[in-house]
Short mmCIF file of C-alpha atoms and ligand atoms in Angstrom, two decimals:
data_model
loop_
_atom_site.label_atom_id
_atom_site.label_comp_id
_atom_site.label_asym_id
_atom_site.label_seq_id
_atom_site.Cartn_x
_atom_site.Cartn_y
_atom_site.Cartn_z
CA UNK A 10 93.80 92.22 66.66
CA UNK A 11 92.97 90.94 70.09
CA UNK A 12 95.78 91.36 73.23
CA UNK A 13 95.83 90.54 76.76
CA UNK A 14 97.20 92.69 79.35
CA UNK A 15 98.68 90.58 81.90
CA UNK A 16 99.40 93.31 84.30
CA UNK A 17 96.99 96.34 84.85
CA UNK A 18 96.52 98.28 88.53
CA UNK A 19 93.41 99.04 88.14
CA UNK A 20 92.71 99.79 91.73
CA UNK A 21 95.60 101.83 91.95
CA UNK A 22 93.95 104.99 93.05
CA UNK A 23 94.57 107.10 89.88
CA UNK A 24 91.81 104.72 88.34
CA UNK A 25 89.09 105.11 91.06
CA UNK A 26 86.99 107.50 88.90
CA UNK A 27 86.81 105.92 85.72
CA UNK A 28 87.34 102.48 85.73
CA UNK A 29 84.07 101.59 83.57
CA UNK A 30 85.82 103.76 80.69
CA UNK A 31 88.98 102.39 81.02
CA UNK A 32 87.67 99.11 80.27
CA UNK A 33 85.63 99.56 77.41
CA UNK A 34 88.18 102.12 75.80
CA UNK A 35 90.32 98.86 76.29
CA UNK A 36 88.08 96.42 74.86
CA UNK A 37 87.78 98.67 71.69
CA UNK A 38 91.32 98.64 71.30
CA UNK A 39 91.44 94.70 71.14
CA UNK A 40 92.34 94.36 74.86
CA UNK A 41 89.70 92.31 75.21
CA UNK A 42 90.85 90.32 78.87
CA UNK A 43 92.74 91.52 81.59
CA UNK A 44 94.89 90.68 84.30
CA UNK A 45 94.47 93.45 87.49
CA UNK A 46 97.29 93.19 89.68
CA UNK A 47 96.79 92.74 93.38
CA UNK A 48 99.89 94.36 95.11
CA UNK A 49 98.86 94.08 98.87
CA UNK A 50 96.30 91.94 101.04
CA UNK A 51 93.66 94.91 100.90
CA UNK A 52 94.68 95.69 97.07
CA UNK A 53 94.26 92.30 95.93
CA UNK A 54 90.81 92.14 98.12
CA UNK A 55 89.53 95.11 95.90
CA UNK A 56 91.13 93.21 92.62
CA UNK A 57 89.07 90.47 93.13
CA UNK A 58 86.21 92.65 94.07
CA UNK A 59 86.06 94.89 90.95
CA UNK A 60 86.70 91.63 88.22
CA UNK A 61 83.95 90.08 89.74
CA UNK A 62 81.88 93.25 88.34
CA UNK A 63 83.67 92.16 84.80
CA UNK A 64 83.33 88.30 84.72
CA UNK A 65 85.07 86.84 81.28
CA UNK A 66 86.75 90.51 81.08
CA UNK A 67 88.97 91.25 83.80
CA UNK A 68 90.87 88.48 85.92
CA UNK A 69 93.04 89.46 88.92
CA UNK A 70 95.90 88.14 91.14
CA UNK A 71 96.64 87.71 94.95
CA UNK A 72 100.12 88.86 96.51
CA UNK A 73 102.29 91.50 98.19
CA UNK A 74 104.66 93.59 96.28
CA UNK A 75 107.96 93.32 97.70
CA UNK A 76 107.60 97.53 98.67
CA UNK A 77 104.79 96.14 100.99
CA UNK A 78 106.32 93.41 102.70
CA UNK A 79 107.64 95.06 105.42
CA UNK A 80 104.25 95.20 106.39
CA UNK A 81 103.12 91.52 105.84
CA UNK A 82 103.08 88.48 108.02
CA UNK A 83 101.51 84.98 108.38
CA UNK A 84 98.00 86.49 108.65
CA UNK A 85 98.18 87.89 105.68
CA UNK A 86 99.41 85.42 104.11
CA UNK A 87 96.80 83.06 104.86
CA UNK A 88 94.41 85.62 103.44
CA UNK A 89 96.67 85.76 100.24
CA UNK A 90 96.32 82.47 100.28
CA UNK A 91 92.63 82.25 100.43
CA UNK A 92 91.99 85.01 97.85
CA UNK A 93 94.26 82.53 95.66
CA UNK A 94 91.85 80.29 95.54
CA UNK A 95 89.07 82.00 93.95
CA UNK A 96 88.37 81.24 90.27
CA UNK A 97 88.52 84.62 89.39
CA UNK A 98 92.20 85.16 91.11
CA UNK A 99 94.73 83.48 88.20
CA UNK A 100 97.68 84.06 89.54
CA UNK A 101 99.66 84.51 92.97
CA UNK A 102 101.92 87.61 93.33
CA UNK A 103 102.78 90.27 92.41
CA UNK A 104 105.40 88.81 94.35
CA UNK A 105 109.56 88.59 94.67
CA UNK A 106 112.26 90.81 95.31
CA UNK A 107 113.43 94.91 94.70
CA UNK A 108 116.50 95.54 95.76
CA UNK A 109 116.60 98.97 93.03
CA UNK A 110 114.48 100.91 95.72
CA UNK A 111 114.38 98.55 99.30
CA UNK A 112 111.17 100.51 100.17
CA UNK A 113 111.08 97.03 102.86
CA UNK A 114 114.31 95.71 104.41
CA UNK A 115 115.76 92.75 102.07
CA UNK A 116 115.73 90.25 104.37
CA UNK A 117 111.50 90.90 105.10
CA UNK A 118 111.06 91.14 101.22
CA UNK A 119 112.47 87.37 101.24
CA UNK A 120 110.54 86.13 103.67
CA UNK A 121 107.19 87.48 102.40
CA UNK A 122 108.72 86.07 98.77
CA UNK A 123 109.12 82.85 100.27
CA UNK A 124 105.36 82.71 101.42
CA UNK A 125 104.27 83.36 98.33
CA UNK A 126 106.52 80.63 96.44
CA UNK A 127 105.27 78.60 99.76
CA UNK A 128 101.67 79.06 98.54
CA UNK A 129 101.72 78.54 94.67
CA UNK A 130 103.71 75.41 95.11
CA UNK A 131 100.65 73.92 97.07
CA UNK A 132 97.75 75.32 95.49
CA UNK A 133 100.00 75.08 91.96
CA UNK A 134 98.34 78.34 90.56
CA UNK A 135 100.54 80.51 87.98
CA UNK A 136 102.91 83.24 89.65
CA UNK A 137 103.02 86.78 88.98
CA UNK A 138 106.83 87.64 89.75
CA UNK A 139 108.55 91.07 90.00
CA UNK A 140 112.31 91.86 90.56
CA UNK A 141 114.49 94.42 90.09
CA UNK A 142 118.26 95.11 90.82
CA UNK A 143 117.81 91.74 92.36
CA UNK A 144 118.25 88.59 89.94
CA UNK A 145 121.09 86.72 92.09
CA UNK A 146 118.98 86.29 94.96
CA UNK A 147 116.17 85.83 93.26
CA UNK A 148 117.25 82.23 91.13
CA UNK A 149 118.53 81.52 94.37
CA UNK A 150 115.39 81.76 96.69
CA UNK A 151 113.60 80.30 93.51
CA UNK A 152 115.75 77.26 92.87
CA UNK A 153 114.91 76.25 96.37
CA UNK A 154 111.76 75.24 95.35
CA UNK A 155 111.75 72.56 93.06
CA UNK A 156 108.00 72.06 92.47
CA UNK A 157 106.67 75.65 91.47
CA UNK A 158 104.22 76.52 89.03
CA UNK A 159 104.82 78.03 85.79
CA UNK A 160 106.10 81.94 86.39
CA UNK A 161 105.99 84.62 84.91
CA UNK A 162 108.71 87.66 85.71
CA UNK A 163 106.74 90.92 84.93
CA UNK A 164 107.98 94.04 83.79
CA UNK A 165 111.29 92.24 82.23
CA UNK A 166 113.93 95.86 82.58
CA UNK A 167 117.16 93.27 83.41
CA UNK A 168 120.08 92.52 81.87
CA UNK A 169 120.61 89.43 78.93
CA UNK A 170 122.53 87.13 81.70
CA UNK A 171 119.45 87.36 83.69
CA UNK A 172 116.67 87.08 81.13
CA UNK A 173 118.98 83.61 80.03
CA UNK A 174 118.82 82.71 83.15
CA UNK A 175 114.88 82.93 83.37
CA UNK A 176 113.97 81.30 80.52
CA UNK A 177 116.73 78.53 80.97
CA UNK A 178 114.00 78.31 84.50
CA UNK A 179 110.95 77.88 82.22
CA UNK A 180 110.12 81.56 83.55
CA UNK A 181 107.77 83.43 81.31
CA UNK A 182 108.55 87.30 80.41
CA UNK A 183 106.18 90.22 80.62
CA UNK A 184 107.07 93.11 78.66
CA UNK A 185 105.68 96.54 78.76
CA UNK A 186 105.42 100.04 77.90
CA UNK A 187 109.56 100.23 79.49
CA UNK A 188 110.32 98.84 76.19
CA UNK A 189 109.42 101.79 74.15
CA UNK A 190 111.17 103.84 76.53
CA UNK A 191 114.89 105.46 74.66
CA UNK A 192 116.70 105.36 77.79
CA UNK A 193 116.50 101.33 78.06
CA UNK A 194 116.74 100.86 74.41
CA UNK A 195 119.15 97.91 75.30
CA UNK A 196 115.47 96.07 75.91
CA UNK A 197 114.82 96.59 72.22
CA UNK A 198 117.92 94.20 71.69
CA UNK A 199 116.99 91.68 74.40
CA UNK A 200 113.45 91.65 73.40
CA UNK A 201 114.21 89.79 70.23
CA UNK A 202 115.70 86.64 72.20
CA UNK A 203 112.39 86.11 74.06
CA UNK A 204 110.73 82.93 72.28
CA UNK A 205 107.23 83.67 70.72
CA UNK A 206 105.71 81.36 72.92
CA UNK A 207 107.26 82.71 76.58
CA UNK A 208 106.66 86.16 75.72
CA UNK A 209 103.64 87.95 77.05
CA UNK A 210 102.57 91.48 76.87
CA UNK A 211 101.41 94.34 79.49
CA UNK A 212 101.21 97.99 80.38
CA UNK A 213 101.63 97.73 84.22
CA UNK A 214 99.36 101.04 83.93
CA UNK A 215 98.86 103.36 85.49
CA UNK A 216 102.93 103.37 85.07
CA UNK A 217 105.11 102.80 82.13
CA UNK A 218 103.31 105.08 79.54
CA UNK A 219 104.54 103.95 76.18
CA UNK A 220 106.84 106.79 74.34
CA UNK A 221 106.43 105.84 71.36
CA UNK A 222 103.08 107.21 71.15
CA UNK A 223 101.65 110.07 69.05
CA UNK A 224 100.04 111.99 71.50
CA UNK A 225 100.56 111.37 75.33
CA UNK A 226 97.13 112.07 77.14
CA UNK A 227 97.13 114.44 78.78
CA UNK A 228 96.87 113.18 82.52
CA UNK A 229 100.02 110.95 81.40
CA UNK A 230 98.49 108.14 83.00
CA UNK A 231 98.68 104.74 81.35
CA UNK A 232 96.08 102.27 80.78
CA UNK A 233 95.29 99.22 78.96
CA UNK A 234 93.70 100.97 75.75
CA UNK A 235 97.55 101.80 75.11
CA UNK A 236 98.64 98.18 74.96
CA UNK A 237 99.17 98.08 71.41
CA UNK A 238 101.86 100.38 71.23
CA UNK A 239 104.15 97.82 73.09
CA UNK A 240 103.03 95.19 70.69
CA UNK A 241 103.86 97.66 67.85
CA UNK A 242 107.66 98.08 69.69
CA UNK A 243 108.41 94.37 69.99
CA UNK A 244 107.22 93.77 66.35
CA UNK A 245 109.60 96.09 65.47
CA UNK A 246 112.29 94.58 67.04
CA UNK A 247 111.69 91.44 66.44
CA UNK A 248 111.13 92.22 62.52
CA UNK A 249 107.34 90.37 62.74
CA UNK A 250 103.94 91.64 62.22
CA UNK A 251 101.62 93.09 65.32
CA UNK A 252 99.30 90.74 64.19
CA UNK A 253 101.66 88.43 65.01
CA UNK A 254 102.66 89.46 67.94
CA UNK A 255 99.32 90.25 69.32
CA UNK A 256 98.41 86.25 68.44
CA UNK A 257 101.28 85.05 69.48
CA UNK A 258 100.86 86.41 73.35
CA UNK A 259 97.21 86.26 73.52
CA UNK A 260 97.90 82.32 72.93
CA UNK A 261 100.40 82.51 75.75
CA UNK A 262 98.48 84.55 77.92
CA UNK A 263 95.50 82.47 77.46
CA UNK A 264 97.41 78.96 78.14
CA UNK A 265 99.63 80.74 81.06
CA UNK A 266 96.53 81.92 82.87
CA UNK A 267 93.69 79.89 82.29
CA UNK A 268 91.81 82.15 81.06
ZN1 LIG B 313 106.21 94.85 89.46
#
């Protein structure tokens, strides 16, 4: 079985010691690419950095996370922007809007949102989208522009009016390790609605630790080597093999991203 994680931190700092066995523990599990989040200007500097150490392996992205836009401006846009453009950078984000914790005003998270939409539409590379507790702004700021690339929304924990209204968009939805989780076991319902081929797969480690697993390790840290277990959830929900769903995503993944 061979998966794709579409969203890994792997320069968050609880991977700075280990990030050679993370990968290859990953790769034996049939993770076999991945996508490394870049979440600010100097995180997504180190993405690129680090996948360039990985070629074929790991891929990474280019954006500020709507907690860190408070701090961004033009500048760093620009340097978003150029990052973008590097073969090995697939995507632009993590990007959008998170209203559940405003760690950065609301209005500043929609302006740094709007760079980012600013920049994909002209360099037309995939996005990497995030929101939470924040859907009604978000289809608004999004409708506004009419020629974006494909999208993906990451880390899909909404509610069924707004995963509709994302793949009525042509959005693409990212599902990880939340949906294993028994508190949001309304995801295990909503999961099933997601078509085969708009449906990709992640852990959005070092977060999300899947619960359905035997044995939780025991620095309760997640990483891509757990990836499976969310393919193992979905095919349960959705009443299909792993096998399945592992091909199924991979496919997507592989189309979405170019990679
Ligand atoms: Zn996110």
């Amino acid at each position: 079985m061979k998966m794709i994680d579409i969203g890994i931190n792997l320069v968050n700092k609880r991977f700075s010691q280990d990030v050679d066995e993370v990968v290859k523990r990953a790769i034996n599990a049939g993770v076999t690419k991945m996508v490394v989040t870049g979440v600010s200007v100097e995180n997504s500097q180190k993405a690129l950095k680090l996948v360039r150490q990985y070629k074929g392996t790991l891929y990474s992205t280019s954006g500020i996370h709507p907690h860190d836009s408070k701090s961004s401006n033009p500048q760093q846009l620009a340097i978003i922007r150029e990052l973008a453009l590097e073969k090995e950078v697939v995507a632009v984000g993590e990007c959008g809007l998170d209203f559940n914790r405003n760690y950065s005003p609301p209005n500043m998270q929609e302006e740094c949102f709007k760079g980012h939409l600013e920049i994909a539409t002209e360099i037309q590379k995939p996005l990497f989208l995030h929101e939470r507790d924040a859907h009604k702004r978000f289809m608004e700021i999004v409708s506004d522009f009419p020629n974006l690339p494909k999208g993906v929304v990451h880390c899909f924990t909404g509610n069924t009016i707004a995963l509709k209204a994302y793949l009525n968009h042509g959005f693409y939805i990212g599902i990880t390790g939340a949906v294993c989780n028994p508190k949001m076991s309304y995801l295990q319902e909503f999961v099933k609605y997601v078509p085969l081929d708009r449906l990709m797969v992640e852990t959005d480690g070092p977060f999300m630790l899947p619960k359905n697993m035997e044995r939780f390790p025991k620095n309760r840290r997640n990483e891509p080597a757990f990836l499976p277990y969310v393919v193992k959830m979905i095919a349960q929900c959705m009443g299909k093999s792993e096998k399945e769903i592992a091909e199924a995503t991979t496919k997507v993944a592989e189309e979405f991203f170019g990679i």
